[in-house]
Coordinates of C-alpha atoms and ligand atoms in Angstrom, one line a residue:
X1 CA 0.0 0.0 0.0
X2 CA 1.2 3.5 -0.9
X3 CA 1.3 5.8 2.0
X4 CA 2.4 9.1 3.5
X5 CA 3.3 12.4 1.9
X6 CA 7.0 11.3 1.9
X7 CA 6.2 8.9 -0.8
X8 CA 5.8 12.0 -3.0
X9 CA 3.2 10.3 -5.3
X10 CA 1.8 13.6 -6.6
X11 CA 4.8 15.2 -8.1
X12 CA 2.9 16.7 -11.0
X13 CA 1.2 20.0 -10.3
X14 CA -2.4 19.4 -9.4
X15 CA -3.7 21.8 -11.9
X16 CA -2.8 24.1 -14.8
X17 CA -4.1 27.5 -15.6
X18 CA -4.6 28.2 -19.3
X19 CA -4.8 31.8 -20.5
X20 CA -4.6 33.3 -17.0
X21 CA -4.9 36.8 -18.5
X22 CA -8.1 35.9 -20.5
X23 CA -10.5 38.8 -20.8
X24 CA -13.8 36.9 -21.2
X25 CA -16.4 37.0 -18.4
X26 CA -16.4 33.3 -18.7
X27 CA -14.2 31.3 -16.4
X28 CA -13.8 27.7 -17.7
X29 CA -13.1 24.7 -15.4
X30 CA -12.2 21.2 -16.5
X31 CA -12.4 19.0 -13.4
X32 CA -12.3 15.7 -15.2
X33 CA -9.7 16.6 -17.9
X34 CA -7.1 14.0 -17.1
X35 CA -6.8 10.3 -16.7
X36 CA -3.3 10.6 -15.2
X37 CA -2.7 8.3 -12.2
X38 CA 0.9 8.1 -10.8
X39 CA 2.7 5.0 -12.0
X40 CA 3.3 3.7 -8.5
X41 CA -0.5 3.3 -8.1
X42 CA -0.6 0.8 -10.9
X43 CA -3.8 2.2 -12.4
X44 CA -5.5 1.6 -9.1
X45 CA -5.7 -2.0 -10.1
X46 CA -7.7 -1.3 -13.3
X47 CA -6.8 -3.0 -16.6
X48 CA -5.8 -0.8 -19.6
X49 CA -9.3 -0.6 -21.0
X50 CA -10.9 0.5 -17.8
X51 CA -8.2 3.0 -17.1
X52 CA -8.6 4.6 -20.5
X53 CA -12.4 4.7 -20.2
X54 CA -14.8 7.5 -19.2
X55 CA -14.6 6.4 -15.6
X56 CA -11.0 7.7 -15.4
X57 CA -11.7 11.1 -17.1
X58 CA -14.1 12.9 -19.4
X59 CA -13.1 11.9 -23.0
X60 CA -12.7 15.0 -25.2
X61 CA -13.6 17.5 -22.5
X62 CA -10.1 19.0 -22.2
X63 CA -9.8 19.5 -26.0
X64 CA -13.2 21.2 -26.0
X65 CA -12.3 23.4 -23.0
X66 CA -9.0 24.5 -24.6
X67 CA -10.7 25.3 -27.8
X68 CA -13.4 27.4 -26.0
X69 CA -10.6 29.1 -24.0
X70 CA -8.9 30.2 -27.2
X71 CA -12.1 31.3 -29.0
X72 CA -13.5 33.3 -26.0
X73 CA -10.2 34.5 -24.6
X74 CA -11.3 32.8 -21.4
X75 CA -9.2 31.6 -18.5
X76 CA -9.3 27.8 -18.0
X77 CA -8.5 25.9 -14.9
X78 CA -7.5 22.3 -15.7
X79 CA -7.1 19.4 -13.3
X80 CA -4.0 17.3 -13.9
X81 CA -5.1 14.0 -12.2
X82 CA -7.7 11.4 -12.8
X83 CA -11.0 11.8 -11.0
X84 CA -10.6 8.2 -9.8
X85 CA -8.0 9.5 -7.3
X86 CA -10.4 12.1 -5.9
X87 CA -13.3 13.7 -7.7
X88 CA -12.9 17.4 -7.8
X89 CA -16.6 18.0 -8.4
X90 CA -17.7 16.1 -5.3
X91 CA -17.7 17.4 -1.8
X92 CA -15.3 15.4 0.4
X93 CA -18.4 14.2 2.4
X94 CA -19.8 12.5 -0.7
X95 CA -19.4 8.7 -0.5
X96 CA -17.9 8.5 -4.0
X97 CA -15.4 11.4 -3.6
X98 CA -12.9 8.5 -3.8
X99 CA -15.0 5.9 -5.6
X100 CA -14.7 2.2 -4.9
X101 CA -16.9 1.5 -7.9
X102 CA -17.7 3.3 -11.1
X103 CA -20.5 2.0 -13.3
X104 CA -19.5 -1.6 -14.0
X105 CA -15.9 -1.4 -12.7
X106 CA -14.7 -2.0 -9.2
X107 CA -11.7 0.2 -8.3
X108 CA -9.4 -2.0 -6.2
X109 CA -6.8 0.7 -5.5
X110 CA -9.5 2.7 -3.7
X111 CA -10.8 -0.1 -1.5
X112 CA -10.0 0.2 2.2
X113 CA -7.9 3.3 1.5
X114 CA -6.1 4.3 4.7
X115 CA -6.7 7.7 6.4
X116 CA -3.1 8.8 5.4
X117 CA -3.5 7.9 1.8
X118 CA -6.9 9.6 1.7
X119 CA -5.6 12.7 3.4
X120 CA -2.7 12.9 1.0
X121 CA -5.1 13.0 -2.0
X122 CA -7.1 15.7 -0.2
X123 CA -4.0 17.8 0.6
X124 CA -2.2 17.3 -2.7
X125 CA -5.0 17.3 -5.2
X126 CA -8.4 18.5 -3.8
X127 CA -7.5 21.4 -1.7
X128 CA -5.0 23.1 -4.0
X129 CA -7.5 22.9 -6.9
X130 CA -10.3 24.4 -4.9
X131 CA -8.1 27.1 -3.3
X132 CA -7.0 28.1 -6.8
X133 CA -10.6 28.2 -8.2
X134 CA -11.7 30.3 -5.2
X135 CA -8.8 32.6 -5.7
X136 CA -9.5 33.1 -9.4
X137 CA -13.1 34.0 -8.5
X138 CA -12.0 36.3 -5.6
X139 CA -9.8 38.2 -7.9
X140 CA -12.4 38.7 -10.6
X141 CA -15.2 39.6 -8.2
X142 CA -12.9 41.8 -6.2
X143 CA -12.1 43.7 -9.4
X144 CA -15.8 44.0 -10.2
X145 CA -15.5 41.8 -13.3
X146 CA -18.7 40.2 -14.6
X147 CA -18.1 36.5 -14.2
X148 CA -19.8 33.3 -15.3
X149 CA -18.4 29.9 -14.3
X150 CA -18.6 27.0 -16.8
X151 CA -17.5 23.5 -16.2
X152 CA -16.8 21.4 -19.3
X153 CA -17.6 17.7 -19.1
X154 CA -18.5 14.8 -21.3
X155 CA -20.7 11.7 -20.8
X156 CA -21.0 8.3 -22.3
X157 CA -23.5 7.5 -25.1
X158 CA -24.9 4.7 -22.9
X159 CA -25.1 4.1 -19.2
X160 CA -25.6 0.6 -17.8
X161 CA -26.8 -0.5 -21.2
X162 CA -29.3 2.3 -21.8
X163 CA -28.7 4.7 -24.7
X164 CA -28.8 8.4 -23.8
X165 CA -30.7 10.5 -26.3
X166 CA -29.2 13.9 -25.6
X167 CA -26.2 15.1 -27.7
X168 CA -25.5 17.5 -24.8
X169 CA -26.9 18.7 -21.5
X170 CA -26.7 21.9 -19.5
X171 CA -26.7 21.3 -15.7
X172 CA -27.6 24.2 -13.3
X173 CA -29.3 25.1 -10.1
X174 CA -29.6 28.8 -9.5
X175 CA -28.5 30.1 -12.9
X176 CA -31.8 29.4 -14.5
X177 CA -31.8 32.4 -16.9
X178 CA -28.3 31.9 -18.1
X179 CA -28.8 28.1 -18.5
X180 CA -32.2 28.7 -20.1
X181 CA -30.7 30.9 -22.8
X182 CA -28.0 28.3 -23.5
X183 CA -30.4 25.4 -23.8
X184 CA -32.7 27.4 -26.0
X185 CA -29.8 28.4 -28.2
X186 CA -28.4 24.9 -28.6
X187 CA -31.9 23.5 -29.3
X188 CA -32.1 25.7 -32.4
X189 CA -30.3 22.9 -34.3
X190 CA -33.2 20.6 -33.6
X191 CA -31.0 18.1 -31.7
X192 CA -31.9 16.8 -28.3
X193 CA -30.3 19.0 -25.6
X194 CA -30.9 18.1 -22.0
X195 CA -31.7 20.6 -19.3
X196 CA -30.4 19.1 -16.1
X197 CA -29.9 15.9 -18.1
X198 CA -28.2 13.4 -18.0
X199 CA -27.4 14.5 -14.4
X200 CA -28.8 17.0 -11.9
X201 CA -26.8 19.3 -9.7
X202 CA -27.0 18.2 -6.1
X203 CA -25.2 20.1 -3.3
X204 CA -24.4 16.8 -1.7
X205 CA -22.7 15.5 -4.8
X206 CA -21.4 18.6 -6.6
X207 CA -18.8 21.3 -5.9
X208 CA -18.3 23.6 -8.9
X209 CA -21.9 24.8 -9.4
X210 CA -23.2 25.0 -5.8
X211 CA -20.0 26.0 -4.0
X212 CA -18.0 28.1 -6.4
X213 CA -21.1 29.4 -8.3
X214 CA -24.4 29.5 -6.6
X215 CA -23.2 30.2 -3.1
X216 CA -21.2 33.2 -4.3
X217 CA -23.9 34.6 -6.5
X218 CA -22.0 33.7 -9.7
X219 CA -23.9 32.3 -12.7
X220 CA -22.6 28.7 -12.9
X221 CA -23.4 25.8 -15.2
X222 CA -21.8 22.5 -16.2
X223 CA -21.9 21.7 -19.9
X224 CA -22.0 18.0 -20.7
X225 CA -21.3 16.8 -24.2
X226 CA -21.9 13.2 -25.3
X227 CA -18.4 11.9 -25.9
X228 CA -19.0 10.4 -29.3
X229 CA -19.2 14.0 -30.5
X230 CA -15.7 14.8 -29.2
X231 CA -13.7 12.0 -30.5
X232 CA -12.2 13.9 -33.5
X233 CA -10.7 17.4 -33.8
X234 CA -13.5 18.2 -36.2
X235 CA -16.1 17.2 -33.6
X236 CA -14.4 19.3 -31.0
X237 CA -14.3 22.3 -33.3
X238 CA -18.0 21.9 -34.2
X239 CA -19.0 21.8 -30.5
X240 CA -16.9 24.9 -29.7
X241 CA -18.6 26.7 -32.6
X242 CA -22.0 25.8 -31.3
X243 CA -21.3 26.6 -27.7
X244 CA -19.3 29.8 -27.9
X245 CA -22.1 32.2 -28.7
X246 CA -24.2 31.0 -25.7
X247 CA -21.5 31.1 -23.0
Ligands
ZN1 ZN1 -17.3 15.1 -15.7

């Protein structure tokens, strides 16, 4: 078992800030950007297929977030580790903050995780990311800058064998007007766009929207794109073109 901060498992910085001087009111976040798991953790016991799958990261989300950052001139905060180590969009009190299962896969490396290992993930991955996101918001709000917070995610075409009809979804709680404009705009294409589908925001299970957005009076949404639409550079570009006017 890996343990203690002395093992220095998390040598890579926990996050990256893309375009820190971006002038857009939009602040982009990509919490599930990476599938990186330190080598010493042996993919948490997952085989190569499972470790490359959606459970480890949001396929295509980082490519889309980078493209949006460039087009909008928006700052983007990117997480550098897999959500399987600790999910940055879950409160620490959520039972699956460090998941022992994800969809059909058990995650052996997260079973019976000791307090020290857990605390190391909290201290090295979770806390620095949330401190940085809070600091970016403090700075903008302190300067009186209009700010909208947008998390960029992707989801699988099917879940537990059931096909999902939406090509994308917008998830929100308090930001009804902002999200409503976005949903209406995206629906102009005639494709199926979910409003609080395929997931809903739940303060017990979410961080970005309720904590960094709603609690601070900042309009906040998560954008969820079905990942078959983000598997090619052309797909990513097409989604960036569709989304950019509504963010
Ligand atoms: Zn996600």
